[in-house]
XYZ file of C-alpha atoms in Angstrom:
372
model
C -8.054 16.501 -32.131
C -11.699 16.361 -30.868
C -11.058 18.061 -27.020
C -13.225 17.263 -23.778
C -15.812 19.140 -22.153
C -14.484 22.126 -19.733
C -15.934 20.073 -16.867
C -14.267 16.420 -17.923
C -10.852 18.322 -18.106
C -11.176 20.390 -14.725
C -10.656 16.888 -13.398
C -7.584 14.570 -12.499
C -7.925 10.550 -13.078
C -7.837 9.368 -9.409
C -4.268 9.186 -7.712
C -5.969 6.366 -5.665
C -6.749 3.874 -8.474
C -3.129 4.464 -9.727
C -2.560 2.319 -6.853
C -3.757 -0.855 -8.408
C -1.463 -0.834 -11.274
C 1.492 -0.914 -9.273
C 3.691 -4.062 -10.842
C 5.572 -4.872 -7.974
C 4.574 -8.127 -6.738
C 6.556 -7.614 -4.136
C 4.850 -4.232 -2.600
C 3.314 -4.637 0.323
C 0.376 -1.881 -0.761
C -1.697 0.207 1.783
C -3.247 2.506 -0.795
C -5.639 0.794 -1.399
C -9.089 0.919 0.238
C -10.787 -2.648 -0.390
C -11.605 -5.258 2.335
C -8.639 -7.786 1.683
C -11.203 -10.588 2.992
C -13.333 -12.772 0.837
C -16.965 -12.494 -0.313
C -18.608 -14.307 2.914
C -19.650 -17.956 1.346
C -23.656 -17.898 1.485
C -23.521 -15.228 -0.621
C -21.332 -16.412 -2.978
C -24.025 -19.772 -2.712
C -27.208 -17.481 -3.490
C -25.160 -15.636 -6.951
C -24.254 -19.149 -8.267
C -27.596 -20.474 -7.847
C -28.972 -17.770 -9.190
C -26.989 -17.466 -12.726
C -27.874 -21.933 -12.207
C -31.558 -20.539 -12.292
C -31.350 -18.444 -15.158
C -31.637 -15.050 -13.039
C -29.444 -13.235 -15.563
C -32.415 -10.563 -16.818
C -33.094 -7.263 -16.595
C -34.960 -7.014 -12.581
C -36.844 -2.788 -11.782
C -34.898 0.206 -12.299
C -35.347 -0.095 -8.858
C -34.374 -2.935 -7.895
C -35.753 -6.432 -7.003
C -38.557 -6.134 -4.034
C -37.065 -9.059 -2.386
C -34.076 -6.546 -1.596
C -35.869 -2.948 -1.808
C -38.000 -4.900 0.771
C -34.558 -5.877 3.283
C -32.898 -2.965 2.958
C -36.214 -1.140 4.479
C -35.753 -3.449 7.284
C -32.505 -2.687 7.372
C -32.630 1.187 7.310
C -35.380 0.590 10.496
C -33.416 -1.718 12.245
C -29.839 -0.184 11.876
C -30.872 3.524 11.587
C -34.151 3.994 12.743
C -35.112 5.709 9.490
C -38.846 4.313 8.535
C -39.331 4.122 4.643
C -41.018 1.987 2.178
C -39.299 -0.356 -1.112
C -40.503 2.470 -3.911
C -38.216 5.032 -1.949
C -34.983 2.847 -2.605
C -33.207 2.519 -5.547
C -30.136 0.067 -6.054
C -27.486 1.723 -7.553
C -23.855 0.184 -9.165
C -22.108 0.652 -5.986
C -22.773 3.628 -4.043
C -20.267 5.427 -6.651
C -23.427 5.042 -8.973
C -25.553 6.625 -6.241
C -23.085 9.698 -5.511
C -23.253 10.516 -9.110
C -26.814 10.381 -9.694
C -27.488 12.378 -6.624
C -25.116 15.344 -8.128
C -26.609 15.283 -11.967
C -30.012 14.994 -10.281
C -29.905 18.478 -8.717
C -26.341 20.130 -8.657
C -26.088 22.488 -11.671
C -23.831 25.785 -12.470
C -24.066 28.543 -10.231
C -24.996 25.726 -7.598
C -22.413 25.175 -3.840
C -22.049 21.913 -2.609
C -20.325 22.179 0.620
C -17.956 19.433 1.166
C -15.146 17.655 3.624
C -11.756 19.034 3.660
C -10.012 16.560 3.352
C -12.574 14.405 1.912
C -13.030 11.556 -0.564
C -11.782 12.652 -3.612
C -15.201 11.419 -5.867
C -17.552 14.029 -4.492
C -15.227 16.987 -5.660
C -14.913 15.499 -9.167
C -19.278 14.926 -9.474
C -19.704 17.921 -8.341
C -17.664 19.478 -11.330
C -18.735 17.431 -13.885
C -22.410 18.434 -12.529
C -20.512 22.216 -13.139
C -21.231 22.946 -9.140
C -18.988 25.122 -7.393
C -17.260 23.161 -4.496
C -17.387 25.092 -0.753
C -14.630 22.723 0.931
C -14.908 22.913 4.667
C -12.333 22.443 7.181
C -12.115 19.245 8.944
C -8.695 20.039 11.129
C -6.273 17.567 12.801
C -7.046 19.292 16.666
C -10.645 18.049 16.018
C -9.776 14.450 14.935
C -10.817 15.411 11.194
C -14.690 15.872 12.385
C -16.993 17.640 10.498
C -18.531 20.905 13.213
C -21.276 21.740 12.997
C -20.465 25.717 13.927
C -18.313 25.139 11.101
C -21.497 24.405 8.272
C -23.615 27.192 9.434
C -20.553 29.584 8.512
C -20.336 28.122 4.360
C -23.797 28.145 4.365
C -25.230 30.871 1.400
C -27.956 32.028 -0.708
C -26.327 29.189 -3.378
C -25.840 26.498 -1.122
C -27.451 23.179 -2.575
C -26.460 20.452 -0.389
C -23.713 19.217 1.313
C -21.610 15.902 1.703
C -21.161 14.016 5.083
C -18.832 10.972 5.062
C -18.802 9.330 8.718
C -16.813 6.894 8.778
C -14.884 9.184 6.605
C -12.565 8.274 3.841
C -9.653 9.047 4.370
C -9.642 9.541 8.152
C -11.613 7.176 9.405
C -12.888 10.015 11.596
C -16.906 9.363 13.309
C -18.824 12.290 13.344
C -20.583 13.335 16.867
C -24.536 13.075 16.975
C -24.830 16.168 18.405
C -22.610 17.591 14.862
C -24.847 15.111 12.789
C -28.337 16.425 14.151
C -27.380 20.121 14.040
C -26.347 19.662 10.464
C -29.818 18.252 9.810
C -31.404 21.057 11.588
C -29.623 23.974 9.273
C -30.786 21.285 6.097
C -34.122 22.622 7.082
C -34.014 25.685 7.778
C -31.923 26.430 4.656
C -33.021 23.986 2.763
C -30.697 21.860 1.459
C -29.741 18.891 0.940
C -27.562 16.493 2.658
C -26.176 13.869 0.677
C -25.146 11.011 3.632
C -22.242 8.829 2.498
C -22.621 5.396 4.609
C -20.854 3.096 2.739
C -18.622 2.587 6.200
C -21.565 2.667 8.934
C -20.953 -0.765 9.820
C -16.737 -0.549 10.056
C -16.606 1.124 13.755
C -14.860 0.442 16.889
C -16.064 2.416 19.932
C -18.525 4.375 18.983
C -22.203 4.857 17.219
C -23.518 5.423 14.107
C -25.951 8.176 13.366
C -27.930 8.967 9.992
C -28.870 12.886 9.441
C -32.326 11.057 8.339
C -33.420 10.576 11.334
C -33.410 14.726 11.954
C -34.200 16.025 8.659
C -36.250 15.224 5.512
C -34.158 16.600 2.988
C -31.352 13.834 2.909
C -30.183 11.252 0.437
C -28.722 8.437 2.114
C -26.553 6.705 0.199
C -25.181 2.991 1.305
C -23.650 -0.163 -0.285
C -22.304 -3.811 0.008
C -18.760 -2.992 -0.880
C -16.852 -2.675 2.585
C -19.544 -4.512 4.957
C -19.526 -7.849 3.034
C -16.044 -7.359 1.102
C -18.112 -7.266 -2.396
C -15.933 -4.424 -3.595
C -16.144 -6.146 -7.269
C -19.909 -6.643 -7.571
C -20.596 -3.155 -7.412
C -24.304 -3.042 -5.804
C -25.125 -0.212 -3.591
C -28.484 1.712 -2.836
C -29.753 5.143 -1.684
C -32.615 6.675 0.252
C -34.687 9.392 0.266
C -38.186 10.599 -0.076
C -40.713 10.081 -2.830
C -39.658 13.327 -4.720
C -36.227 13.129 -4.402
C -36.294 9.349 -5.271
C -38.217 10.146 -8.554
C -35.676 12.891 -9.775
C -32.724 10.695 -9.237
C -34.716 7.565 -10.961
C -34.544 9.635 -14.172
C -30.336 9.451 -14.224
C -30.916 6.030 -13.361
C -32.976 5.123 -15.807
C -30.503 5.939 -18.565
C -27.888 5.611 -17.228
C -27.666 1.677 -15.902
C -31.283 0.421 -16.095
C -30.745 -1.585 -13.312
C -28.191 -2.944 -10.807
C -26.790 -6.524 -11.915
C -29.101 -8.629 -11.447
C -27.199 -11.342 -10.049
C -24.867 -9.224 -7.815
C -28.874 -7.730 -6.732
C -29.484 -12.075 -5.093
C -26.266 -11.410 -3.674
C -26.744 -8.537 -2.045
C -30.358 -10.133 -1.033
C -28.533 -12.905 0.825
C -26.308 -10.360 2.717
C -28.745 -8.864 4.364
C -30.833 -11.711 5.353
C -27.808 -14.455 5.890
C -25.828 -14.513 8.914
C -23.915 -11.975 9.873
C -20.776 -13.467 11.800
C -18.063 -12.961 9.067
C -19.126 -8.905 9.122
C -18.371 -9.060 12.630
C -14.703 -10.768 12.558
C -13.985 -8.648 9.608
C -14.468 -5.684 11.524
C -12.826 -7.363 14.987
C -9.463 -8.150 12.822
C -9.569 -4.398 11.420
C -10.012 -3.117 14.816
C -6.908 -5.364 16.049
C -4.936 -3.776 12.514
C -5.908 -0.327 13.732
C -4.664 -0.543 17.274
C -1.304 -1.914 15.594
C -0.571 0.933 12.407
C -1.840 3.333 15.262
C 0.795 2.400 17.824
C 3.862 1.831 14.853
C 3.171 5.195 13.197
C 3.278 7.519 16.475
C 6.169 5.755 17.916
C 7.618 6.514 14.730
C 6.943 10.348 15.217
C 4.198 10.547 12.508
C 1.319 12.093 14.581
C -1.852 9.878 14.505
C -5.331 9.778 15.291
C -6.424 6.806 16.434
C -9.160 6.441 13.845
C -12.705 5.564 14.923
C -13.765 4.087 11.975
C -13.731 2.902 8.169
C -9.958 1.262 7.877
C -7.634 4.434 7.214
C -5.215 5.850 9.167
C -4.315 9.739 7.937
C -1.052 10.628 9.970
C 0.379 13.901 9.616
C 3.862 13.813 7.873
C 5.245 16.423 6.579
C 8.242 14.957 4.492
C 7.027 15.415 1.097
C 9.146 12.614 -0.438
C 7.417 10.371 1.615
C 5.331 8.627 -0.741
C 7.850 7.978 -3.025
C 10.510 6.821 -0.864
C 8.238 4.780 0.811
C 7.462 3.139 -2.973
C 11.022 3.029 -3.524
C 11.465 1.005 0.100
C 8.328 -1.570 -0.952
C 5.378 0.508 1.117
C 2.328 2.124 -0.945
C 0.423 4.649 0.296
C -1.127 7.752 -1.205
C -0.652 11.384 -0.318
C -2.884 13.172 1.818
C -2.846 16.361 -0.602
C -5.049 13.885 -3.361
C -7.779 14.331 -0.693
C -7.660 18.211 -0.611
C -5.331 20.824 0.583
C -6.552 19.757 3.930
C -4.424 17.201 3.481
C -1.126 18.184 2.606
C 1.435 17.243 5.206
C -0.493 13.906 5.788
C -0.657 10.433 3.852
C -2.996 8.224 3.497
C -3.007 5.086 4.852
C -5.314 1.516 4.259
C -5.218 -1.183 6.899
C -7.365 -3.184 5.100
C -4.017 -5.819 4.291
C -3.220 -8.578 6.706
C -1.642 -7.866 10.099
C 1.092 -9.734 9.054
C 1.778 -7.316 6.024
C 0.905 -4.376 7.957
C 3.399 -5.519 11.046
C 6.145 -5.944 7.971
C 5.269 -2.745 6.544
C 5.759 -0.458 9.374
C 9.295 -2.581 9.923
C 9.764 -1.272 6.342
C 8.924 2.270 6.785
C 10.802 2.428 10.293
C 14.220 0.691 9.057
C 14.199 2.062 5.261
C 12.785 5.665 5.442
C 12.978 7.049 8.945
C 15.968 5.460 10.172
C 17.366 4.656 6.464
């Protein structure tokens, strides 16, 4: 038998991806972090036309220049970040962007501060790079928000990076401006990287998004089109950093995938330059669903923070058998422990499902799990 490397043996397959393998057609899936909306028609049309024009060959490693120019405009208009096309790399989703950050800058002995609970890919990428995970508590009493004073206590001479994710997967927490700025200051004072995963930045309801790249030069900003434009399967994302950082990231990207899908890049260009009404409609609907699921869960006695962004809630559910009971009743969820030790006693539920299905799911939980 040929054994895998020790770094691969140290990680497990994603518990979230198992949700994609649910075969019960009658189950209501609140486990998958994927918008249930379709790709907007103008984006579909742009991709179809690009194929008809035989625009299916390699692009520049960094991505087509027109798309990178639009991403530069997006950063300026939406985030207040001044950059240029040479500092942009178009990637195969934000997932690839995260992976190449770890491969380019993390090595054995490096400490990486990660939110706990936090998206499970962060820990896996750090471990594959043989870095050391330093978890930082995101407490329910702070609405699961990462606080600068807690970060300060975790910094050592071996701190290489911190991953920020606002809005957060799995909690929906949106970080406060003062914490973003304070952590950015810490990164400059202590010379470590901020890897800022901003994939959910548009899905915020009553607050404002702030990018740490406004306050520090030591930031790699990750983003993409999967969540905002429902382009998950098209695998298209991007990153931005200063010139010296981007050059190192490009080395990994070149030898990993060469370039992102040409067709997806054409769709991404249309996403940025075309009408945004489909996005606005989607976010409005997500807010309605958020209000519904939070109200219903609290009504059942499951304490639930009123998530300010993304499309997840993270109710406190201390019944260790809840996920199994819910699945047997016909509602798929994800155990909170999958997202770190602080996820213990919680369950992640995605409301990227129809209002009607969420209402039905809550009825099932109330009738067959809570009162069953």
